[in-house]
Coordinates of C-alpha atoms and ligand atoms in Angstrom, one line a residue:
M1398 CA 57.1 99.0 109.7
H1399 CA 57.8 102.1 111.8
E1400 CA 54.0 102.7 112.2
L1401 CA 53.5 98.8 113.5
L1402 CA 56.6 99.2 116.2
W1403 CA 54.6 102.5 117.4
L1404 CA 51.7 100.3 117.6
L1405 CA 53.0 97.3 119.2
L1406 CA 55.3 99.2 121.9
P1407 CA 52.2 100.5 124.5
A1408 CA 50.4 97.6 123.8
A1409 CA 53.3 95.3 125.0
A1410 CA 54.1 97.3 127.9
L1411 CA 50.7 97.3 129.1
S1412 CA 50.2 93.5 129.0
G1413 CA 53.9 92.9 130.5
W1414 CA 52.3 95.3 133.7
W1415 CA 49.1 93.5 133.8
I1416 CA 51.2 90.1 134.3
G1417 CA 53.5 91.9 136.4
R1418 CA 51.0 93.1 138.9
R1419 CA 48.9 89.8 139.1
G1420 CA 52.3 88.3 140.0
S1421 CA 53.2 90.8 142.6
R1422 CA 49.6 90.3 143.9
E1423 CA 50.3 86.7 144.2
T1424 CA 53.1 87.0 146.9
G1425 CA 50.8 89.9 148.6
R1426 CA 53.3 92.9 147.8
S1427 CA 50.6 95.4 146.6
A1428 CA 47.4 94.9 147.6
G1429 CA 46.3 98.5 147.1
D1430 CA 46.3 97.9 143.1
P1431 CA 42.6 97.6 142.0
P1432 CA 42.1 94.5 139.9
P1433 CA 42.1 95.6 136.1
S1434 CA 38.4 95.6 135.5
E1435 CA 36.3 94.2 132.5
A1436 CA 36.2 97.2 131.1
Y1437 CA 39.9 97.6 131.3
L1438 CA 40.7 94.2 129.7
Q1439 CA 37.9 94.8 126.9
G1440 CA 39.9 98.2 126.1
L1441 CA 43.3 96.6 126.2
N1442 CA 41.9 93.9 123.8
Y1443 CA 40.3 96.6 121.5
L1444 CA 43.9 98.3 121.4
L1445 CA 45.7 94.8 120.2
N1446 CA 43.2 94.2 117.7
E1447 CA 44.1 98.0 116.3
E1448 CA 40.5 98.7 116.6
R1449 CA 41.3 102.0 118.0
D1450 CA 37.6 103.9 118.1
K1451 CA 36.2 101.2 120.4
A1452 CA 39.0 101.0 122.6
L1453 CA 38.9 105.2 122.8
E1454 CA 35.5 104.8 123.5
V1455 CA 35.7 101.9 126.2
L1456 CA 38.6 103.9 127.6
T1457 CA 37.4 107.1 127.9
R1458 CA 33.7 105.9 129.4
M1459 CA 36.6 104.1 132.0
E1460 CA 37.9 107.5 132.9
E1461 CA 34.8 109.0 133.2
V1462 CA 33.3 106.9 135.8
G1463 CA 36.8 107.5 138.1
S1464 CA 38.0 104.5 137.3
D1465 CA 41.7 105.8 136.7
T1466 CA 44.1 103.4 136.8
A1467 CA 47.7 104.5 135.3
E1468 CA 47.3 101.7 132.4
T1469 CA 43.8 103.5 131.2
H1470 CA 45.5 106.8 130.8
L1471 CA 48.7 105.3 129.4
A1472 CA 46.4 103.4 126.9
L1473 CA 44.0 106.3 126.6
G1474 CA 46.9 108.6 126.0
S1475 CA 48.7 106.1 123.1
V1476 CA 45.4 105.9 121.6
F1477 CA 45.2 109.7 120.8
R1478 CA 48.7 109.9 119.7
R1479 CA 48.3 107.5 116.8
R1480 CA 45.3 109.5 115.8
G1481 CA 47.2 112.2 115.9
E1482 CA 45.6 113.9 118.6
V1483 CA 49.1 114.8 120.1
D1484 CA 48.1 117.7 122.5
R1485 CA 45.7 115.3 123.9
A1486 CA 48.0 112.7 124.3
I1487 CA 50.6 115.3 125.8
R1488 CA 48.1 116.5 128.6
I1489 CA 47.1 112.8 129.5
H1490 CA 50.9 111.7 130.1
Q1491 CA 51.8 115.0 131.7
D1492 CA 49.0 114.2 133.7
L1493 CA 49.9 110.9 135.0
I1494 CA 54.1 111.7 135.3
D1495 CA 52.5 114.7 138.0
R1496 CA 50.6 112.0 139.5
P1497 CA 52.3 111.2 143.3
S1498 CA 50.9 107.8 143.6
L1499 CA 52.8 106.3 140.7
T1500 CA 55.1 103.7 140.7
R1501 CA 58.6 104.4 139.6
D1502 CA 58.4 102.0 136.5
Q1503 CA 54.9 103.4 135.8
R1504 CA 56.5 107.1 136.1
T1505 CA 59.8 106.0 133.6
Y1506 CA 57.1 104.7 131.4
A1507 CA 54.9 107.9 131.1
L1508 CA 58.2 109.2 130.6
L1509 CA 59.0 107.7 128.0
A1510 CA 55.2 107.8 126.8
L1511 CA 55.5 112.2 127.0
G1512 CA 59.0 112.0 124.7
E1513 CA 57.4 109.7 121.9
D1514 CA 54.4 112.5 121.8
Y1515 CA 57.0 115.1 121.7
M1516 CA 58.7 113.3 118.7
K1517 CA 55.7 112.7 117.0
A1518 CA 55.2 116.5 117.5
G1519 CA 58.1 117.6 116.2
V1520 CA 59.4 119.5 119.5
L1521 CA 62.8 117.2 119.3
D1522 CA 64.5 119.0 122.4
R1523 CA 61.8 118.5 124.3
A1524 CA 61.5 114.8 123.4
E1525 CA 65.3 114.5 123.7
A1526 CA 65.1 115.8 126.9
L1527 CA 62.8 113.0 127.9
F1528 CA 64.7 110.2 126.7
Q1529 CA 67.9 111.1 128.8
E1530 CA 65.6 110.9 131.7
V1531 CA 64.2 108.0 131.0
V1532 CA 67.8 106.4 130.5
A1533 CA 69.2 108.4 133.4
Q1534 CA 66.0 106.3 135.5
D1535 CA 67.7 103.2 133.8
A1536 CA 64.5 101.9 132.7
H1537 CA 63.1 101.0 129.2
V1538 CA 66.8 102.0 128.4
D1539 CA 66.8 100.8 125.0
Q1540 CA 63.5 102.2 123.7
A1541 CA 64.7 105.7 124.7
L1542 CA 68.3 105.1 123.0
R1543 CA 66.6 103.8 120.1
H1544 CA 64.7 107.3 119.7
L1545 CA 67.6 109.3 120.8
L1546 CA 69.7 107.8 117.6
T1547 CA 66.8 108.7 115.3
I1548 CA 66.9 112.7 117.6
Y1549 CA 70.3 112.6 117.2
E1550 CA 71.0 111.9 113.7
H1551 CA 67.7 113.8 112.5
E1552 CA 69.8 116.9 113.8
G1553 CA 72.8 115.9 112.8
E1554 CA 74.8 115.5 115.9
W1555 CA 77.1 112.9 115.1
G1556 CA 79.2 112.3 118.1
Q1557 CA 76.1 111.9 120.3
A1558 CA 74.2 110.0 117.4
I1559 CA 77.7 107.2 117.6
E1560 CA 77.8 107.4 121.7
T1561 CA 74.1 106.4 121.4
A1562 CA 74.5 103.5 118.9
R1563 CA 77.2 102.2 120.9
R1564 CA 76.0 101.9 123.6
L1565 CA 72.6 100.0 122.0
E1566 CA 75.3 97.9 120.5
G1567 CA 76.5 97.2 124.3
L1568 CA 73.3 96.2 125.4
G1569 CA 73.8 92.9 123.2
E1570 CA 71.7 94.9 119.9
G1571 CA 73.3 93.7 116.6
G1572 CA 72.8 95.2 113.4
Y1573 CA 74.7 98.9 114.2
R1574 CA 78.3 97.7 112.4
V1575 CA 77.1 100.1 109.3
R1576 CA 75.4 102.4 111.0
I1577 CA 77.9 103.3 113.2
G1578 CA 80.7 103.6 109.7
Q1579 CA 78.4 105.6 108.0
L1580 CA 77.7 108.3 111.2
R1581 CA 82.0 108.2 111.4
C1582 CA 81.9 109.5 108.0
E1583 CA 79.1 112.0 108.5
Q1584 CA 81.4 112.9 111.5
A1585 CA 84.7 113.1 109.2
R1586 CA 82.5 115.3 106.5
Q1587 CA 81.7 118.0 109.4
A1588 CA 85.4 118.2 110.4
W1589 CA 86.6 118.0 106.9
A1590 CA 84.2 120.9 106.3
G1591 CA 85.2 122.5 109.0
G1592 CA 88.9 122.9 107.7
D1593 CA 90.0 120.1 110.2
A1594 CA 91.4 117.9 107.6
D1595 CA 93.5 115.4 110.2
Q1596 CA 90.5 115.2 112.5
A1597 CA 88.7 114.0 109.6
R1598 CA 91.4 111.5 108.6
K1599 CA 91.5 110.2 111.6
T1600 CA 87.7 109.6 111.8
L1601 CA 87.8 108.1 108.7
R1602 CA 90.2 105.5 110.0
R1603 CA 87.4 105.0 112.8
A1604 CA 85.0 104.5 110.5
L1605 CA 86.9 101.6 108.8
S1606 CA 88.0 100.0 112.3
A1607 CA 84.0 100.2 113.1
D1608 CA 83.2 98.6 110.0
P1609 CA 85.8 97.4 107.9
G1610 CA 83.6 97.1 104.2
C1611 CA 82.4 101.0 104.9
A1612 CA 83.2 101.5 101.0
R1613 CA 82.3 105.4 101.6
A1614 CA 84.7 105.7 104.2
N1615 CA 87.6 105.1 101.4
M1616 CA 85.8 107.3 98.9
L1617 CA 85.6 110.3 101.5
L1618 CA 89.5 109.4 102.5
G1619 CA 90.8 109.3 98.9
D1620 CA 89.2 112.5 98.0
L1621 CA 90.6 113.6 101.4
E1622 CA 94.0 112.6 100.5
R1623 CA 93.7 113.9 97.2
E1624 CA 92.5 117.6 98.1
Q1625 CA 95.7 117.2 100.8
G1626 CA 97.8 116.8 97.9
R1627 CA 98.6 113.0 99.3
H1628 CA 97.9 111.4 96.1
K1629 CA 99.5 108.1 97.0
A1630 CA 97.5 107.9 100.3
A1631 CA 94.6 108.7 98.2
V1632 CA 95.1 105.5 95.8
K1633 CA 95.4 103.3 98.6
A1634 CA 92.7 104.4 99.5
Y1635 CA 90.5 104.1 96.4
E1636 CA 92.0 100.9 95.2
A1637 CA 90.8 99.6 98.4
I1638 CA 87.2 100.1 97.4
G1639 CA 87.8 97.1 94.7
Q1640 CA 88.3 94.6 98.0
Q1641 CA 85.5 96.0 99.8
D1642 CA 83.2 96.3 97.7
P1643 CA 83.5 96.3 93.8
A1644 CA 80.5 97.5 92.8
L1645 CA 80.6 100.5 94.5
L1646 CA 84.4 100.9 92.8
P1647 CA 82.8 102.5 89.3
E1648 CA 81.7 105.8 91.8
A1649 CA 85.4 106.3 92.7
L1650 CA 87.0 105.6 89.4
D1651 CA 87.3 109.7 88.9
G1652 CA 89.0 110.2 91.8
L1653 CA 91.2 107.1 91.1
A1654 CA 92.0 108.6 87.9
A1655 CA 93.1 112.0 89.2
A1656 CA 95.1 110.4 92.0
Y1657 CA 96.7 108.1 89.6
A1658 CA 97.7 111.3 87.8
G1659 CA 98.8 112.8 91.0
V1660 CA 101.6 110.1 91.6
G1661 CA 102.6 110.0 87.8
R1662 CA 101.1 106.9 86.9
T1663 CA 98.5 107.0 84.3
G1664 CA 99.3 103.5 82.9
R1665 CA 98.0 102.0 86.1
M1666 CA 94.4 102.4 85.6
E1667 CA 94.6 100.1 82.5
S1668 CA 96.0 97.3 84.6
F1669 CA 94.0 97.8 87.7
L1670 CA 90.5 97.5 85.9
R1671 CA 91.5 94.8 83.8
E1672 CA 92.3 93.3 87.3
M1673 CA 89.0 94.3 88.7
V1674 CA 87.0 93.3 85.7
T1675 CA 88.0 89.4 86.3
R1676 CA 86.6 89.6 89.6
Q1677 CA 83.6 91.8 88.9
P1678 CA 82.2 92.1 85.0
D1679 CA 80.4 94.9 85.2
G1680 CA 79.6 96.9 82.9
R1681 CA 81.0 100.2 83.9
L1682 CA 84.3 98.7 84.7
M1683 CA 84.3 97.2 81.1
V1684 CA 83.3 100.7 79.4
R1685 CA 86.0 102.3 81.7
L1686 CA 89.0 100.1 80.6
A1687 CA 87.6 100.2 76.7
N1688 CA 88.2 104.1 77.3
E1689 CA 91.6 103.3 78.3
V1690 CA 92.7 100.9 76.2
R1691 CA 90.9 103.1 73.2
Q1692 CA 93.4 106.5 74.7
R1693 CA 96.7 104.1 74.9
Q1694 CA 96.3 101.7 71.4
G1695 CA 93.3 103.2 69.7
T1696 CA 89.6 101.8 68.9
E1697 CA 90.3 99.1 67.0
A1698 CA 92.3 97.7 70.5
A1699 CA 89.8 99.0 72.4
I1700 CA 86.6 97.2 70.5
R1701 CA 88.6 94.1 70.3
E1702 CA 88.9 94.3 74.2
L1703 CA 85.5 95.4 74.5
T1704 CA 83.9 91.9 72.5
L1705 CA 85.8 90.0 74.7
M1706 CA 84.3 91.4 77.8
L1707 CA 81.2 91.9 76.5
R1708 CA 81.3 87.8 75.5
R1709 CA 81.8 86.8 79.1
Q1710 CA 79.1 89.4 80.5
P1711 CA 76.7 91.4 78.4
S1712 CA 75.8 94.7 79.9
L1713 CA 73.9 97.5 77.5
G1714 CA 76.4 100.2 78.7
G1715 CA 78.9 98.1 77.4
I1716 CA 77.3 97.1 74.2
R1717 CA 75.9 101.1 73.8
R1718 CA 79.7 101.6 73.6
L1719 CA 80.8 99.1 71.4
V1720 CA 78.2 100.4 68.6
A1721 CA 79.4 103.7 69.3
M1722 CA 83.0 103.2 68.9
T1723 CA 82.5 100.8 65.8
Q1724 CA 80.3 103.8 64.5
S1725 CA 83.0 106.2 65.3
V1726 CA 85.9 104.7 63.3
G1727 CA 83.0 104.6 60.1
E1728 CA 82.6 101.1 60.4
P1729 CA 79.6 100.1 59.7
I1730 CA 78.2 97.2 62.5
G1731 CA 80.0 93.8 61.7
P1732 CA 78.7 90.6 62.3
R1733 CA 81.1 90.0 65.3
E1734 CA 79.2 93.1 67.2
V1735 CA 75.2 91.9 65.6
Q1736 CA 76.4 88.0 67.1
I1737 CA 77.1 90.2 70.4
L1738 CA 73.8 92.0 70.3
L1739 CA 71.9 88.6 69.5
D1740 CA 73.6 86.8 72.8
L1741 CA 72.9 90.1 74.9
F1742 CA 69.1 89.7 73.6
E1743 CA 68.7 86.3 74.7
K1744 CA 70.2 86.4 77.8
L1745 CA 68.2 89.9 79.2
E1746 CA 65.1 87.9 78.1
A1747 CA 66.3 84.9 79.5
G1748 CA 66.7 86.8 83.0
R1749 CA 63.7 89.1 82.7
S1750 CA 60.2 88.4 84.3
R1751 CA 57.2 87.8 82.1
Y1752 CA 54.2 88.6 85.1
R1753 CA 53.9 90.8 87.8
C1754 CA 51.3 90.8 90.3
R1755 CA 49.5 94.1 90.4
Q1756 CA 48.9 93.8 93.7
C1757 CA 51.9 92.5 95.4
G1758 CA 54.7 93.3 93.0
F1759 CA 55.5 89.0 93.0
A1760 CA 57.4 88.9 89.6
S1761 CA 57.6 85.5 88.0
W1762 CA 58.4 83.9 84.4
T1763 CA 55.5 81.4 84.5
L1764 CA 51.6 82.5 84.4
F1765 CA 49.9 81.9 88.2
W1766 CA 46.2 81.9 88.0
Q1767 CA 47.0 82.3 92.1
C1768 CA 49.6 84.8 92.8
P1769 CA 52.3 82.5 95.3
G1770 CA 53.1 86.3 96.6
C1771 CA 50.0 87.4 98.1
R1772 CA 47.5 84.4 96.8
A1773 CA 44.7 86.3 95.4
W1774 CA 43.2 85.1 92.3
A1775 CA 44.2 86.3 88.8
T1776 CA 46.3 89.4 90.0
L1777 CA 49.4 88.8 87.8
R1778 CA 49.7 90.3 84.9
P1779 CA 51.7 90.3 81.3
L1780 CA 55.0 92.9 81.2
D1781 CA 55.7 94.7 78.4
E1782 CA 58.7 93.7 76.4
T1783 CA 61.1 96.5 78.2
E1784 CA 59.6 95.8 81.7
G1785 CA 61.0 93.5 84.2
M1786 CA 64.6 93.5 83.0
Ligands
LIG3144 ZN1 50.3 89.1 94.8

């Protein structure tokens, strides 16, 4: 996907220019521009068709015969970059920027391209400076900001990354809510590691206001409050995960148990888990609840509870715990457990795929001779019994 974006970026920009230039010639504003040659259009066509070697050949020939429009050089530069010849791409783009005849938009685009060269070469500080210049020129801002965001994330510059993500969001680009929440979490971890717990707490609150579904923020907040001896606040943060993203709750249960102990309410774990299991019949929650019941009321009670839960929702971890507990009280596996096991196997078997395409990974219950996923013939293979669960 990433590769595809790199590829489409110059081609899209070039075709945009071509249309723009044709339009401006009709209004007579740039009579000095030479019309794009046949060779140039052919080169562009090769580029669009990903025939990079042919494109390179045509464009290089154009350059040799002196038909050196800015477009030719940009196209040539992007072909070199995509072939991994980054130093040649850098030289071409740098030459272009130094030309006084370039229009403002051409120059900004060349700056962007040069930034992408340096980014590919791993020279991130150079790339960063170039993208900042592009943003300052107020053209191709969204592309430059997206690159800057990638660089700031890579360098762990969380403050700058957040600011950049917010600017992108301000440009009307969606999909930054979760990312900003995660970036705030990183920023909070940094503040916490630097000994500033208050700043970390504030930042986590901002993570939650940026993304109310950010379970990681509550996990971190719970850990932070617990470390600060504020167990009541820790309980509140951990418990909130059950509302936000119940599937992630099992990750926070050790912290929650410790926080309950901190406020002297160890019994609360059992009722909280019972409440959560009703909402999210997760195997890990069931096992945890069974362990709590076992501590308080003994193994027999735990086995009873777990059996009831597993009848509603079979889970591999749950059944393993049930068998282990039954063994531990010295009882043989009774008909009750055997029946649960049989039900479980049936459900697991019904839910699994029996065939998978070895070309595209398409999985199915029936055998197709032509894969509905990739339309290839005879690529679906039967799966082993334990595969596809
Ligand atoms: Zn397929």
